[in-house]
Amino acid sequence: MKYSLNKLVTGILLFGFVITGFLDLLLHSQTSYSSIMGMDADRVYFYTFFLLVIGCWLLYNRWFVGIGFICLATFSSYFTEYISIHNYFASIAVYIGLIIDIIIRKKNKWLFPLIVIGLLQGVAFQTGWFDYYMVGIMEFLGLCIGSVFVIKTIE
């Protein structure tokens, strides 16, 4: 029972974030999760709380990727002094945590799609590729693939 409950709660949290952020992004004509999370103070509070809950839940269940979610919550792009930390450190912390989780669980076939998506996202971010729409698409794909990996490998 605990096994299925952990999968259910983790799935609701992760895909709740992915879907909520994506719908919010589409409804407000934004190009990335970062831009929607920092649009106004109400969103900062909502997404900060949501990311902290996800990060704590993942850490409680021994997933290092939870550290990345806590970093995203801590360094919101709403505050101009944190934009660089949010874009470079916190976003990368999610990928690094997930890569560590993949290596620890010996599921190396999951590394390739995440590395490709991470590299494309980095190139898109640095070059303004497709006016940052590519950054949002890569964030969405990275979150989906990472979420599926976490949910599929819960023990």
mmCIF file of C-alpha atoms in Angstrom:
data_model
loop_
_atom_site.group_PDB
_atom_site.id
_atom_site.type_symbol
_atom_site.label_atom_id
_atom_site.label_comp_id
_atom_site.label_asym_id
_atom_site.label_seq_id
_atom_site.Cartn_x
_atom_site.Cartn_y
_atom_site.Cartn_z
ATOM 1 C CA MET A 1 0.000 0.000 0.000
ATOM 2 C CA LYS A 2 2.837 2.420 0.864
ATOM 3 C CA TYR A 3 4.403 1.758 -2.540
ATOM 4 C CA SER A 4 1.310 2.784 -4.488
ATOM 5 C CA LEU A 5 0.570 5.697 -2.148
ATOM 6 C CA ASN A 6 4.100 7.092 -2.710
ATOM 7 C CA LYS A 7 3.648 6.770 -6.480
ATOM 8 C CA LEU A 8 0.237 8.427 -6.350
ATOM 9 C CA VAL A 9 1.324 11.381 -4.204
ATOM 10 C CA THR A 10 4.532 11.862 -6.200
ATOM 11 C CA GLY A 11 2.622 11.721 -9.489
ATOM 12 C CA ILE A 12 0.015 14.225 -8.311
ATOM 13 C CA LEU A 13 2.689 16.628 -7.059
ATOM 14 C CA LEU A 14 4.988 16.422 -10.076
ATOM 15 C CA PHE A 15 2.375 16.394 -12.815
ATOM 16 C CA GLY A 16 0.249 18.873 -10.862
ATOM 17 C CA PHE A 17 3.175 21.285 -11.121
ATOM 18 C CA VAL A 18 3.865 20.473 -14.783
ATOM 19 C CA ILE A 19 0.229 20.883 -15.860
ATOM 20 C CA THR A 20 -0.569 23.891 -13.645
ATOM 21 C CA GLY A 21 2.528 25.739 -14.814
ATOM 22 C CA PHE A 22 1.947 24.853 -18.463
ATOM 23 C CA LEU A 23 -1.687 25.965 -18.418
ATOM 24 C CA ASP A 24 -0.746 29.168 -16.578
ATOM 25 C CA LEU A 25 1.990 29.734 -19.147
ATOM 26 C CA LEU A 26 -0.416 29.313 -22.079
ATOM 27 C CA LEU A 27 -3.170 31.451 -20.553
ATOM 28 C CA HIS A 28 -0.819 34.382 -19.964
ATOM 29 C CA SER A 29 1.217 34.180 -23.196
ATOM 30 C CA GLN A 30 4.521 33.486 -21.436
ATOM 31 C CA THR A 31 7.369 31.459 -22.885
ATOM 32 C CA SER A 32 8.779 29.520 -19.920
ATOM 33 C CA TYR A 33 7.966 28.208 -16.464
ATOM 34 C CA SER A 34 10.429 30.700 -14.994
ATOM 35 C CA SER A 35 8.632 33.641 -16.567
ATOM 36 C CA ILE A 36 5.216 32.525 -15.300
ATOM 37 C CA MET A 37 6.479 31.784 -11.780
ATOM 38 C CA GLY A 38 7.830 35.317 -11.432
ATOM 39 C CA MET A 39 4.966 37.258 -13.047
ATOM 40 C CA ASP A 40 3.488 38.668 -9.839
ATOM 41 C CA ALA A 41 3.651 38.290 -6.057
ATOM 42 C CA ASP A 42 0.680 35.906 -5.868
ATOM 43 C CA ARG A 43 2.341 33.503 -8.292
ATOM 44 C CA VAL A 44 5.616 33.771 -6.395
ATOM 45 C CA TYR A 45 3.865 32.658 -3.197
ATOM 46 C CA PHE A 46 1.919 29.882 -4.935
ATOM 47 C CA TYR A 47 4.815 28.415 -6.912
ATOM 48 C CA THR A 48 7.286 28.831 -4.036
ATOM 49 C CA PHE A 49 4.992 26.857 -1.740
ATOM 50 C CA PHE A 50 4.302 24.254 -4.460
ATOM 51 C CA LEU A 51 8.020 23.795 -5.219
ATOM 52 C CA LEU A 52 8.921 23.557 -1.515
ATOM 53 C CA VAL A 53 6.293 20.859 -0.974
ATOM 54 C CA ILE A 54 7.543 18.913 -4.016
ATOM 55 C CA GLY A 55 11.185 19.302 -2.982
ATOM 56 C CA CYS A 56 10.572 18.213 0.609
ATOM 57 C CA TRP A 57 8.445 15.243 -0.489
ATOM 58 C CA LEU A 58 11.130 14.087 -2.923
ATOM 59 C CA LEU A 59 13.903 14.461 -0.342
ATOM 60 C CA TYR A 60 11.809 12.621 2.233
ATOM 61 C CA ASN A 61 11.536 9.771 -0.276
ATOM 62 C CA ARG A 62 15.308 9.859 -0.926
ATOM 63 C CA TRP A 63 15.350 11.647 -4.296
ATOM 64 C CA PHE A 64 18.200 14.126 -4.748
ATOM 65 C CA VAL A 65 16.231 16.004 -7.411
ATOM 66 C CA GLY A 66 14.249 17.437 -4.482
ATOM 67 C CA ILE A 67 17.224 19.716 -3.773
ATOM 68 C CA GLY A 68 16.748 21.282 -7.210
ATOM 69 C CA PHE A 69 13.067 21.969 -6.571
ATOM 70 C CA ILE A 70 13.933 23.631 -3.259
ATOM 71 C CA CYS A 71 16.557 25.748 -5.063
ATOM 72 C CA LEU A 72 13.940 26.826 -7.620
ATOM 73 C CA ALA A 73 11.615 27.809 -4.786
ATOM 74 C CA THR A 74 14.340 29.696 -2.954
ATOM 75 C CA PHE A 75 15.675 31.725 -5.859
ATOM 76 C CA SER A 76 12.540 33.026 -7.560
ATOM 77 C CA SER A 77 12.959 34.918 -10.821
ATOM 78 C CA TYR A 78 10.492 37.502 -9.429
ATOM 79 C CA PHE A 79 13.313 39.126 -7.484
ATOM 80 C CA THR A 80 15.742 40.765 -9.910
ATOM 81 C CA GLU A 81 18.746 40.011 -7.700
ATOM 82 C CA TYR A 82 17.987 36.270 -7.985
ATOM 83 C CA ILE A 83 17.387 36.009 -11.749
ATOM 84 C CA SER A 84 20.910 34.810 -12.561
ATOM 85 C CA ILE A 85 20.920 32.375 -9.637
ATOM 86 C CA HIS A 86 17.480 31.083 -10.693
ATOM 87 C CA ASN A 87 18.394 30.688 -14.353
ATOM 88 C CA TYR A 88 21.831 29.176 -13.919
ATOM 89 C CA PHE A 89 22.129 27.547 -10.495
ATOM 90 C CA ALA A 90 18.622 26.413 -9.556
ATOM 91 C CA SER A 91 17.633 25.110 -12.983
ATOM 92 C CA ILE A 92 20.877 23.196 -13.283
ATOM 93 C CA ALA A 93 20.439 21.831 -9.724
ATOM 94 C CA VAL A 94 17.266 20.041 -10.873
ATOM 95 C CA TYR A 95 19.155 18.345 -13.726
ATOM 96 C CA ILE A 96 22.144 17.478 -11.529
ATOM 97 C CA GLY A 97 19.890 15.993 -8.834
ATOM 98 C CA LEU A 98 18.050 13.928 -11.419
ATOM 99 C CA ILE A 99 21.294 12.719 -12.996
ATOM 100 C CA ILE A 100 22.568 11.660 -9.556
ATOM 101 C CA ASP A 101 19.272 9.816 -8.952
ATOM 102 C CA ILE A 102 19.582 8.061 -12.327
ATOM 103 C CA ILE A 103 23.161 6.978 -11.653
ATOM 104 C CA ILE A 104 22.391 5.780 -8.106
ATOM 105 C CA ARG A 105 19.439 3.733 -9.344
ATOM 106 C CA LYS A 106 21.497 2.374 -12.277
ATOM 107 C CA LYS A 107 18.955 3.452 -14.930
ATOM 108 C CA ASN A 108 21.521 4.930 -17.329
ATOM 109 C CA LYS A 109 19.242 4.749 -20.398
ATOM 110 C CA TRP A 110 17.376 7.762 -18.939
ATOM 111 C CA LEU A 111 20.529 9.911 -19.108
ATOM 112 C CA PHE A 112 20.508 10.412 -22.868
ATOM 113 C CA PRO A 113 17.122 12.157 -23.280
ATOM 114 C CA LEU A 114 17.744 14.386 -20.246
ATOM 115 C CA ILE A 115 21.205 15.378 -21.455
ATOM 116 C CA VAL A 116 19.851 16.207 -24.924
ATOM 117 C CA ILE A 117 16.968 18.247 -23.494
ATOM 118 C CA GLY A 118 19.259 20.021 -21.026
ATOM 119 C CA LEU A 119 21.738 20.956 -23.757
ATOM 120 C CA LEU A 120 18.991 22.186 -26.105
ATOM 121 C CA GLN A 121 17.471 24.211 -23.274
ATOM 122 C CA GLY A 122 20.841 25.769 -22.472
ATOM 123 C CA VAL A 123 21.489 26.664 -26.129
ATOM 124 C CA ALA A 124 17.970 28.065 -26.511
ATOM 125 C CA PHE A 125 18.356 30.137 -23.362
ATOM 126 C CA GLN A 126 21.734 31.565 -24.347
ATOM 127 C CA THR A 127 20.801 32.382 -27.948
ATOM 128 C CA GLY A 128 17.157 33.439 -27.642
ATOM 129 C CA TRP A 129 16.297 30.594 -30.020
ATOM 130 C CA PHE A 130 12.666 30.980 -31.190
ATOM 131 C CA ASP A 131 12.259 33.932 -28.800
ATOM 132 C CA TYR A 132 12.584 31.655 -25.730
ATOM 133 C CA TYR A 133 9.680 29.417 -26.758
ATOM 134 C CA MET A 134 12.231 26.635 -27.104
ATOM 135 C CA VAL A 135 13.295 27.189 -23.470
ATOM 136 C CA GLY A 136 9.685 26.632 -22.339
ATOM 137 C CA ILE A 137 9.301 23.556 -24.551
ATOM 138 C CA MET A 138 12.532 22.082 -23.175
ATOM 139 C CA GLU A 139 11.489 22.869 -19.592
ATOM 140 C CA PHE A 140 8.184 21.101 -20.234
ATOM 141 C CA LEU A 141 9.844 18.048 -21.817
ATOM 142 C CA GLY A 142 12.519 17.880 -19.106
ATOM 143 C CA LEU A 143 9.899 18.056 -16.350
ATOM 144 C CA CYS A 144 7.766 15.380 -18.039
ATOM 145 C CA ILE A 145 10.635 12.946 -18.646
ATOM 146 C CA GLY A 146 12.050 13.528 -15.165
ATOM 147 C CA SER A 147 8.616 13.057 -13.585
ATOM 148 C CA VAL A 148 8.004 9.827 -15.479
ATOM 149 C CA PHE A 149 11.432 8.541 -14.416
ATOM 150 C CA VAL A 150 10.817 9.354 -10.744
ATOM 151 C CA ILE A 151 7.348 7.811 -10.730
ATOM 152 C CA LYS A 152 8.399 4.665 -12.637
ATOM 153 C CA THR A 153 11.326 3.936 -10.341
ATOM 154 C CA ILE A 154 9.717 4.532 -6.957
ATOM 155 C CA GLU A 155 10.405 1.511 -4.789
#
